[in-house]
Amino acid sequence: MSTNLNGYDVVVIGSGFGGALLTHALLNEGRRVLVLERGRWPYRDSEDWNQKKILLDQRYKGRAPILVRQYGARNYSEMYGNEVVGGKSVFYGGASLRLRENDFSKWPFSYEDFITSYERAEILLGVHGSAGSDPYEPKGVSSYPFEPIGLTAPAQRIEKAGKKLGLQPFSIPLAINFNDSNKPRCQRCNTCDGFPCQIEAKNDVATTFLKGTKSGALEVKTNTIVERIKTKGERVSAVEYIDKNDGSRGLVEGDTIVLAAGAIQSPALLKRSGFEHPLIGRFLMRHCNAVCSFVFPFVTNPEQVFHKQLCFSDYYEDMRDELGSAVGVIQDIYTPAPEIIRHHAPFGVSWLAGCLASRMQNLLCIAEDDGQISNKVSLSNRKDSLGMPLVKIEHEYSDSDIKRRNHLVKMARRILRTAGGLLSYTYPIDSFSHAVGTLRSSTSPENGPLDPTCRVWSVDNLFVVDGSFMPSSGGVNPSLTIAANALRVAKHILTYT
Ligand SMILES: Cc1cc2nc3c(=O)[nH]c(=O)nc-3n(C[C@H](O)[C@H](O)[C@H](O)COP(=O)(O)OP(=O)(O)OC[C@H]3O[C@@H](n4cnc5c(N)ncnc54)[C@H](O)[C@@H]3O)c2cc1C
Ligand code: SF4
């Protein structure tokens, strides 16, 4: 039990990629950090690898829904996020790619400003990759901390098909521990992307940076929802929180406060706290993703082995001139268990889809999406059981988003067909797992709520380090960029704390 929560140098709200990497950097330089996190620690038991418990029952489900209106719907539907120490990193697939030089063209800093932080993040996260193999690799990737492991059989099938089509598949740089004998090593199971790792071989940020740090310099206060940030003049002075266990409220003072609650909750928290910048919550992006699935005339993964191993970036720059952005990448993705496929399949074909699960193989298409001012996070008039307004999301894809995604889907279908696939089915990803952009960093306050150091304009001591800061989504998975930015921002904070 914590005694005195005051007296820390920095208070960090949220323990995902941004919060944990920043915390690590500050602790390394002797600062004392208090992390307030609404979730609990991961269980790390057998149910973390149980597809029903994680994907259908959502055992880490948050207490209040987010109201989402998308795809032209008139009404809002309820969506529940997970709440856990480590945030989405606990469920992520470990793909750790850098954005490319061109992706920074509309950002207030350049790729060069990120190079050393990217390198540091790759080392800290123990990324396994093969430098020089990605045809659109940005400069400065001289080596990865570890070599990738050999391709498992399902990935080999995709590699062979890609090469037959003249493409250049490469190993996804992965933050999974295959090689370091000082830590639990990956068992190559088939419940990785979307699941906590029971044995902590996935280098999520709870395991890598927060667990076991008991020096007294760090306290992670779990089950603690920050309700509001309090301001005094040009500075923030304290945060008000609610203890989820008993509903009691508390206050923590802080000289520096860092918001890292994720791209949905961080803008909501600023709005609850009375911050009035007109772009808070605007420009929500989440990539325009789809899974392209084919049925094969044989069982595709009889050993049920891990195969999120291959990436294609061949089409990355195909539309830069036309649409002003990257297209994106294609990556391996596992096939869920029959009961999960049955649950999500369209009415009437669910039984058949479940029966075909063992013969399916899929590719995930990750396309850049436009930052549109109308896509936003705001607060509803509806309140949750603790009296806080529910968070609301409004989101629509642009025609360009769909064009980019369709370009990748077309190519993914060619790869899977060449690999031997017969019947195809493509479905969009509806989640906000790659949410970014809602508190964009900018060179002027007119264009975004954060300055280039990710400090809230006109507030001396409030920073944001989660995916909210990103001015565009780019065409690769976001975690490594969020990690690198948190390390970059930590340097600014260290200059005055
Ligand atoms: C299934 C899945 C697979 C993915 N795979 C990949 C991948 O392979 N590669 C990749 O790069 N990216 C992947 N991602 C995306 C990646 O995980 C996220 O982009 C990244 O983890 C986001 O980090 P963040 O710091 O912005 O926020 P989050 O991870 O959302 O962290 C925010 C934290 O703040 C806490 N919080 C929120 N509100 C409050 C509050 N009011 N008070 C206290 N605490 C609060 C949350 O509980 C959470 O722990 C995946 C995501 C998912 C869900
Ligand atoms: S594949 Fe490896 S890292 Fe992923 S959940 Fe299984 S054991 Fe953990």
XYZ file of C-alpha atoms and ligand atoms in Angstrom:
558
model
C 0.000 0.000 0.000
C 1.318 3.444 -0.845
C 1.878 5.831 2.020
C 2.671 9.191 0.501
C 2.088 9.688 -3.201
C 3.517 13.192 -3.176
C 7.228 13.931 -3.448
C 7.849 12.280 -6.820
C 9.640 14.344 -9.478
C 7.264 13.331 -12.234
C 3.711 11.960 -12.238
C 2.941 9.814 -15.301
C -0.660 9.033 -16.207
C -0.855 5.672 -18.015
C 1.678 2.863 -18.311
C 1.580 1.967 -22.030
C 4.417 2.404 -24.507
C 4.715 6.163 -24.026
C 4.394 6.167 -20.230
C 6.685 3.190 -19.620
C 9.520 4.282 -21.935
C 9.483 7.781 -20.478
C 9.465 6.353 -16.952
C 12.437 4.129 -17.777
C 14.441 7.062 -19.150
C 13.699 9.257 -16.120
C 14.504 6.517 -13.588
C 17.830 5.936 -15.346
C 18.748 9.541 -14.681
C 17.846 9.316 -11.007
C 14.391 10.865 -11.056
C 11.543 9.576 -8.886
C 8.435 8.650 -10.841
C 4.854 7.894 -9.838
C 2.808 6.065 -12.484
C -0.975 6.119 -12.140
C -2.612 3.332 -14.142
C -6.288 2.438 -14.369
C -5.615 -1.270 -15.057
C -4.307 -4.134 -12.934
C -1.087 -6.118 -13.490
C -1.400 -8.868 -16.124
C -2.446 -12.217 -14.612
C 0.164 -14.258 -16.579
C -1.785 -17.483 -16.111
C -3.093 -20.070 -18.566
C -6.257 -18.059 -19.265
C -4.088 -15.386 -20.902
C -3.611 -17.869 -23.748
C -7.266 -18.919 -23.819
C -8.815 -17.439 -26.962
C -12.341 -17.356 -25.527
C -11.258 -15.706 -22.267
C -9.227 -13.016 -24.038
C -11.067 -12.363 -27.291
C -14.692 -13.071 -26.399
C -14.986 -12.687 -22.604
C -12.333 -9.920 -22.593
C -10.979 -10.721 -19.152
C -9.147 -7.341 -18.984
C -12.211 -5.393 -20.088
C -12.481 -1.835 -18.816
C -15.307 -0.766 -16.582
C -16.999 1.768 -18.860
C -17.761 1.569 -22.583
C -16.535 3.963 -25.254
C -19.332 5.118 -27.544
C -18.325 4.725 -31.197
C -20.033 6.006 -34.340
C -18.415 4.871 -37.598
C -19.118 3.675 -41.150
C -21.939 6.196 -41.613
C -24.019 4.753 -38.750
C -26.610 7.028 -37.129
C -26.186 5.576 -33.674
C -23.297 4.977 -31.349
C -22.332 1.453 -30.417
C -20.519 0.451 -27.251
C -16.914 -0.740 -27.402
C -14.873 -1.845 -24.375
C -11.107 -1.428 -24.208
C -8.763 -3.463 -22.028
C -7.257 -1.964 -18.869
C -3.920 -3.359 -17.739
C -0.455 -2.246 -16.673
C 1.496 -1.980 -19.936
C -1.555 -0.851 -21.897
C -1.928 -2.193 -25.411
C 1.683 -3.412 -25.437
C 0.522 -6.395 -23.378
C -1.642 -7.505 -26.311
C 0.457 -6.300 -29.199
C 2.172 -8.396 -31.830
C 5.674 -7.048 -31.219
C 6.151 -5.678 -34.775
C 8.702 -2.881 -34.290
C 9.229 -0.873 -37.451
C 10.533 2.653 -37.870
C 8.628 5.198 -39.927
C 10.460 6.196 -43.089
C 12.111 9.585 -43.816
C 9.187 10.665 -46.057
C 6.656 10.006 -43.318
C 8.055 12.947 -41.367
C 7.419 15.463 -44.164
C 4.490 17.088 -42.328
C 5.876 16.652 -38.824
C 7.479 19.405 -36.715
C 10.668 17.330 -36.484
C 12.561 15.168 -38.928
C 13.524 11.519 -39.084
C 17.051 12.626 -38.112
C 15.663 13.908 -34.788
C 14.369 10.387 -34.125
C 17.303 8.228 -35.245
C 19.103 7.870 -31.920
C 15.821 7.385 -30.044
C 14.711 4.695 -32.513
C 18.036 2.946 -32.052
C 17.768 3.161 -28.273
C 14.178 1.874 -28.326
C 15.188 -1.116 -30.471
C 17.912 -1.994 -27.976
C 15.666 -1.567 -24.927
C 12.920 -3.642 -26.538
C 15.339 -6.383 -27.655
C 14.141 -6.234 -31.242
C 15.034 -9.218 -33.453
C 15.456 -8.140 -37.061
C 17.653 -8.232 -40.120
C 19.124 -4.858 -41.112
C 19.165 -4.122 -44.832
C 16.401 -6.567 -45.769
C 13.460 -4.119 -45.937
C 13.434 -2.523 -49.428
C 12.167 0.787 -47.987
C 14.188 0.700 -44.797
C 15.043 4.210 -43.584
C 18.683 5.113 -43.160
C 20.571 4.396 -39.950
C 19.364 0.837 -39.282
C 22.857 -0.596 -39.038
C 21.943 -3.654 -36.999
C 19.323 -4.999 -34.610
C 20.123 -6.292 -31.125
C 19.232 -9.850 -32.243
C 18.939 -11.761 -35.518
C 15.449 -13.005 -36.437
C 14.638 -16.694 -36.016
C 14.137 -18.937 -39.048
C 10.752 -18.872 -40.757
C 8.208 -21.409 -39.593
C 6.326 -23.444 -42.235
C 3.311 -21.098 -42.750
C 5.646 -18.112 -43.125
C 7.843 -20.016 -45.568
C 4.760 -20.556 -47.738
C 4.180 -16.801 -47.865
C 7.838 -16.028 -48.508
C 7.955 -18.439 -51.437
C 4.809 -16.945 -52.976
C 6.038 -13.376 -52.498
C 9.382 -14.102 -54.125
C 7.623 -15.835 -57.028
C 5.804 -12.550 -57.602
C 9.081 -10.626 -57.589
C 8.485 -9.101 -54.141
C 11.016 -8.668 -51.335
C 9.538 -10.163 -48.154
C 11.606 -9.577 -45.020
C 11.472 -10.639 -41.377
C 9.263 -8.356 -39.284
C 11.512 -6.765 -36.639
C 9.956 -8.283 -33.508
C 10.167 -7.284 -29.835
C 9.868 -10.887 -28.744
C 12.602 -12.694 -26.902
C 13.761 -15.614 -29.000
C 17.488 -15.452 -28.279
C 18.387 -13.785 -24.970
C 19.060 -16.596 -22.506
C 18.786 -14.233 -19.523
C 15.026 -13.938 -19.989
C 12.143 -16.326 -20.677
C 12.389 -17.416 -24.296
C 9.512 -17.555 -26.744
C 7.805 -20.933 -27.156
C 6.443 -19.950 -30.595
C 2.832 -20.486 -29.666
C -0.133 -19.366 -31.760
C -1.684 -17.008 -29.201
C 0.621 -14.007 -29.399
C -0.858 -11.062 -31.331
C -3.893 -10.020 -29.266
C -2.908 -11.960 -26.115
C -0.747 -11.341 -23.049
C 2.284 -13.619 -23.000
C 1.883 -15.983 -20.062
C 5.639 -16.601 -19.794
C 6.706 -12.968 -20.419
C 8.717 -13.727 -23.546
C 6.996 -10.905 -25.398
C 8.868 -7.721 -24.584
C 5.797 -5.765 -23.570
C 6.448 -2.677 -21.494
C 4.984 -4.050 -18.236
C 7.549 -6.855 -18.267
C 10.436 -4.911 -19.731
C 10.280 -1.604 -17.867
C 7.832 -1.582 -14.957
C 7.769 -4.966 -13.263
C 10.165 -5.541 -10.412
C 11.506 -1.985 -10.187
C 11.379 -1.700 -6.426
C 14.101 0.836 -5.780
C 11.690 3.285 -4.169
C 12.210 5.602 -7.116
C 9.172 4.141 -8.884
C 5.660 3.463 -7.734
C 3.048 2.054 -10.102
C -0.332 2.722 -8.522
C -2.756 0.364 -10.256
C -6.563 0.451 -10.498
C -6.301 4.225 -10.369
C -8.268 6.310 -12.860
C -7.099 9.878 -13.266
C -10.225 11.960 -13.481
C -8.813 15.454 -13.870
C -5.603 17.488 -14.079
C -5.645 20.658 -12.007
C -4.146 23.895 -13.297
C -2.679 26.857 -11.403
C -1.895 29.798 -13.688
C 0.349 28.599 -16.524
C 1.192 25.343 -14.765
C -0.495 22.114 -13.802
C -0.258 21.436 -10.112
C -1.955 18.133 -9.290
C -4.074 15.272 -10.550
C -7.325 14.018 -9.081
C -7.839 10.286 -9.214
C -10.429 7.673 -8.372
C -9.470 4.379 -6.763
C -11.337 1.733 -8.781
C -11.391 -0.664 -5.820
C -13.646 1.424 -3.617
C -14.554 4.553 -5.610
C -12.651 6.828 -3.234
C -11.041 9.971 -4.619
C -7.526 11.324 -4.045
C -5.156 14.070 -5.117
C -1.464 13.898 -6.050
C 0.692 16.954 -6.514
C 3.415 16.984 -9.150
C 6.080 19.359 -10.466
C 5.898 17.744 -13.873
C 2.915 15.802 -15.134
C 3.072 13.539 -18.172
C -0.047 12.349 -19.902
C 0.306 8.877 -21.465
C -3.230 7.521 -21.324
C -3.412 6.637 -25.044
C -4.843 8.491 -28.026
C -8.462 7.969 -26.932
C -8.224 8.649 -23.189
C -5.590 11.426 -23.158
C -7.712 13.967 -25.079
C -10.754 12.899 -23.029
C -8.837 13.609 -19.825
C -7.758 17.043 -21.060
C -11.367 17.825 -21.936
C -12.581 16.669 -18.503
C -9.944 18.963 -17.004
C -11.244 22.021 -18.833
C -8.469 22.453 -21.446
C -9.962 24.318 -24.347
C -7.650 24.058 -27.350
C -10.013 23.531 -30.324
C -7.949 20.651 -31.756
C -7.958 18.500 -28.608
C -9.367 15.132 -29.694
C -9.364 16.004 -33.411
C -7.535 14.202 -36.265
C -8.058 10.740 -34.765
C -6.307 8.146 -36.953
C -6.123 4.359 -36.550
C -4.776 3.056 -39.890
C -7.137 1.611 -42.466
C -6.567 -2.072 -41.853
C -8.019 -5.251 -43.284
C -7.343 -8.951 -42.971
C -7.275 -10.867 -46.210
C -8.065 -14.514 -45.588
C -7.878 -17.484 -47.978
C -9.027 -21.082 -47.635
C -6.385 -23.578 -48.740
C -6.854 -27.188 -49.896
C -4.779 -28.362 -46.913
C -4.329 -27.632 -43.197
C -2.148 -24.531 -43.173
C -0.612 -24.666 -39.695
C -0.914 -28.235 -38.348
C 1.602 -27.573 -35.562
C -0.204 -24.391 -34.464
C 3.101 -22.566 -34.461
C 3.788 -18.814 -34.288
C 4.192 -17.306 -37.778
C 3.807 -13.527 -37.538
C 7.203 -13.289 -39.193
C 7.009 -11.745 -42.649
C 6.451 -8.225 -43.878
C 6.082 -6.708 -47.371
C 6.870 -3.027 -47.828
C 7.177 -3.200 -51.641
C 4.146 -0.927 -52.188
C 5.057 1.619 -49.505
C 5.712 4.549 -51.856
C 3.272 3.645 -54.676
C 0.878 6.537 -53.951
C 3.080 9.190 -52.327
C 2.808 11.563 -55.321
C -0.911 11.023 -55.780
C -2.123 10.983 -52.167
C 0.757 12.596 -50.259
C 1.229 9.642 -47.934
C 2.604 6.132 -47.653
C 0.460 3.197 -48.719
C 1.493 0.824 -45.953
C 2.671 -2.719 -45.344
C 1.405 -6.297 -45.450
C 2.203 -8.684 -42.593
C 1.586 -12.279 -41.581
C -1.172 -12.805 -39.038
C -2.393 -15.944 -37.262
C -5.762 -17.631 -37.764
C -7.986 -17.531 -34.683
C -9.556 -20.674 -33.211
C -12.763 -22.038 -34.844
C -15.009 -20.755 -32.039
C -13.707 -17.202 -32.542
C -14.180 -17.389 -36.307
C -17.692 -18.760 -35.796
C -18.489 -15.905 -33.433
C -17.431 -13.193 -35.904
C -18.523 -14.817 -39.186
C -21.584 -13.438 -41.002
C -24.904 -15.007 -40.044
C -25.600 -18.172 -42.031
C -21.984 -19.141 -42.708
C -20.610 -19.239 -39.185
C -20.704 -23.047 -38.864
C -18.919 -23.517 -42.203
C -16.357 -20.798 -41.420
C -15.506 -22.520 -38.125
C -14.990 -25.834 -39.941
C -12.629 -24.198 -42.432
C -10.503 -22.427 -39.797
C -7.689 -24.973 -39.916
C -7.348 -24.460 -43.690
C -7.138 -20.685 -43.549
C -4.116 -18.444 -43.892
C -4.221 -14.667 -43.750
C -2.343 -11.457 -44.341
C -2.901 -8.206 -42.474
C -2.920 -5.027 -44.595
C -1.916 -1.894 -42.664
C -2.659 1.262 -44.662
C -1.930 4.857 -43.679
C -5.086 6.902 -43.049
C -5.675 10.636 -43.432
C -5.829 12.921 -40.425
C -9.306 14.427 -40.766
C -10.499 17.131 -38.417
C -13.983 15.578 -38.277
C -12.639 12.315 -36.829
C -12.652 12.999 -33.132
C -12.743 12.011 -29.494
C -15.152 13.964 -27.288
C -17.205 13.579 -24.112
C -20.761 12.296 -23.975
C -23.552 13.579 -21.745
C -23.913 10.010 -20.479
C -22.013 9.291 -17.261
C -20.415 6.092 -16.006
C -20.996 4.634 -12.547
C -18.243 6.857 -11.088
C -19.887 10.000 -12.434
C -17.398 10.590 -15.278
C -18.705 11.413 -18.766
C -18.378 8.502 -21.203
C -15.862 8.976 -24.018
C -17.280 9.299 -27.526
C -15.583 8.609 -30.880
C -16.738 9.692 -34.310
C -14.746 8.263 -37.204
C -15.119 7.863 -40.982
C -12.492 6.763 -43.485
C -11.729 8.986 -46.480
C -11.829 7.751 -50.080
C -8.029 7.916 -50.102
C -7.856 5.659 -47.031
C -9.969 3.048 -48.781
C -7.893 3.401 -51.943
C -4.669 2.729 -50.025
C -6.176 -0.231 -48.221
C -7.617 -1.710 -51.427
C -4.216 -1.419 -53.076
C -2.690 -3.546 -50.321
C -5.606 -5.992 -50.271
C -5.214 -6.593 -53.994
C -1.540 -7.432 -53.495
C -2.213 -9.587 -50.404
C -4.768 -11.584 -52.374
C -2.208 -12.179 -55.137
C 0.324 -13.434 -52.602
C -2.130 -15.800 -50.911
C -3.467 -17.090 -54.213
C 0.080 -17.751 -55.408
C 0.695 -19.605 -52.133
C -2.127 -21.996 -53.045
C -5.200 -20.304 -51.573
C -8.532 -20.979 -53.291
C -11.373 -19.023 -51.717
C -10.934 -15.556 -50.275
C -12.644 -13.387 -47.719
C -11.516 -9.902 -46.643
C -12.743 -8.082 -43.579
C -11.892 -4.642 -42.158
C -10.378 -4.189 -38.702
C -12.828 -2.164 -36.641
C -10.772 -1.698 -33.493
C -8.849 1.387 -32.422
C -5.750 -0.652 -31.623
C -3.556 1.719 -33.695
C -5.226 4.953 -32.501
C -2.968 8.004 -32.833
C -3.056 11.708 -33.603
C -5.623 13.272 -31.260
C -3.166 15.723 -29.653
C -0.897 16.435 -32.569
C 2.452 18.011 -32.082
C 3.004 21.108 -34.181
C 5.213 24.156 -34.752
C 2.384 26.556 -33.894
C -0.528 26.459 -31.454
C -2.963 27.026 -34.338
C -2.104 23.621 -35.771
C -2.036 21.363 -32.749
C -2.327 21.227 -28.949
C 1.340 20.201 -28.412
C 4.583 22.003 -29.205
C 7.464 20.092 -30.866
C 8.698 18.856 -27.476
C 5.197 17.424 -26.864
C 4.515 19.994 -24.164
C 0.953 21.347 -24.058
C 1.198 24.880 -25.484
C 1.195 27.547 -22.769
C 1.431 25.029 -19.943
C 4.986 24.881 -18.623
C 4.983 21.454 -17.018
C 2.470 19.212 -18.850
C 3.710 16.793 -21.552
C 2.026 14.085 -23.649
C 3.946 10.975 -24.749
C 1.434 8.427 -26.019
C 0.372 7.960 -29.650
C -1.721 11.156 -29.521
C 1.276 13.256 -30.525
C 1.600 11.802 -34.034
C 0.694 14.286 -36.809
C 0.184 11.422 -39.297
C -0.197 7.680 -38.890
C 2.429 6.586 -41.423
C 2.315 3.167 -42.999
C 3.796 0.959 -40.277
C 2.688 -0.215 -36.823
C 3.040 2.692 -34.356
C 4.623 1.320 -31.166
C 8.312 1.854 -31.947
C 7.637 5.467 -32.927
C 5.699 6.067 -29.692
C 8.577 4.496 -27.744
C 11.226 6.558 -29.536
C 9.268 9.767 -29.049
C 8.906 9.111 -25.309
C 12.711 8.756 -25.064
C 13.088 12.000 -27.050
C 10.664 13.876 -24.786
C 12.346 12.477 -21.673
C 15.512 14.352 -22.695
C 13.580 17.637 -22.685
C 12.030 16.907 -19.309
C 15.427 16.000 -17.833
C 16.794 19.418 -18.711
C 14.712 21.032 -16.012
C 13.642 18.384 -13.466
C -3.982 -6.568 -30.460
C -3.001 -5.473 -30.753
C -1.890 -5.764 -31.538
C -0.978 -4.733 -31.826
N 0.156 -5.057 -32.504
C 1.094 -4.104 -32.704
C 2.344 -4.445 -33.288
O 2.629 -5.592 -33.606
N 3.235 -3.430 -33.468
C 2.959 -2.137 -33.116
O 3.800 -1.257 -33.335
N 1.790 -1.806 -32.559
C 0.860 -2.751 -32.316
N -0.293 -2.421 -31.686
C -0.514 -1.017 -31.317
C 0.313 -0.644 -30.097
O 0.158 -1.627 -29.102
C -0.145 0.731 -29.599
O 0.014 1.666 -30.649
C 0.674 1.222 -28.418
O 0.813 0.211 -27.445
C -0.011 2.454 -27.829
O 0.761 2.957 -26.756
P 0.305 4.283 -25.991
O 1.366 4.609 -25.018
O -0.081 5.307 -26.990
O -1.057 3.972 -25.245
P -1.742 2.723 -24.487
O -1.079 1.454 -24.756
O -3.192 2.842 -24.807
O -1.512 3.086 -22.963
C -2.310 3.955 -22.244
C -2.389 3.489 -20.807
O -3.059 4.481 -20.032
C -4.020 3.868 -19.186
N -5.057 4.878 -18.928
C -5.985 5.360 -19.802
N -6.736 6.302 -19.213
C -6.268 6.443 -17.954
C -6.646 7.270 -16.863
N -7.639 8.169 -16.969
N -5.992 7.127 -15.686
C -4.976 6.219 -15.558
N -4.581 5.411 -16.579
C -5.209 5.537 -17.764
C -4.482 2.668 -19.979
O -5.077 1.678 -19.156
C -3.186 2.203 -20.631
O -2.467 1.327 -19.813
C -1.216 -3.415 -31.363
C -2.325 -3.137 -30.563
C -3.207 -4.154 -30.254
C -4.392 -3.848 -29.363
S 4.602 -16.557 -29.353
Fe 6.206 -16.360 -27.821
S 6.080 -14.232 -27.100
Fe 4.174 -14.695 -28.195
S 2.770 -15.333 -26.550
Fe 3.717 -17.223 -27.391
S 5.507 -17.585 -26.064
Fe 4.846 -15.463 -25.709
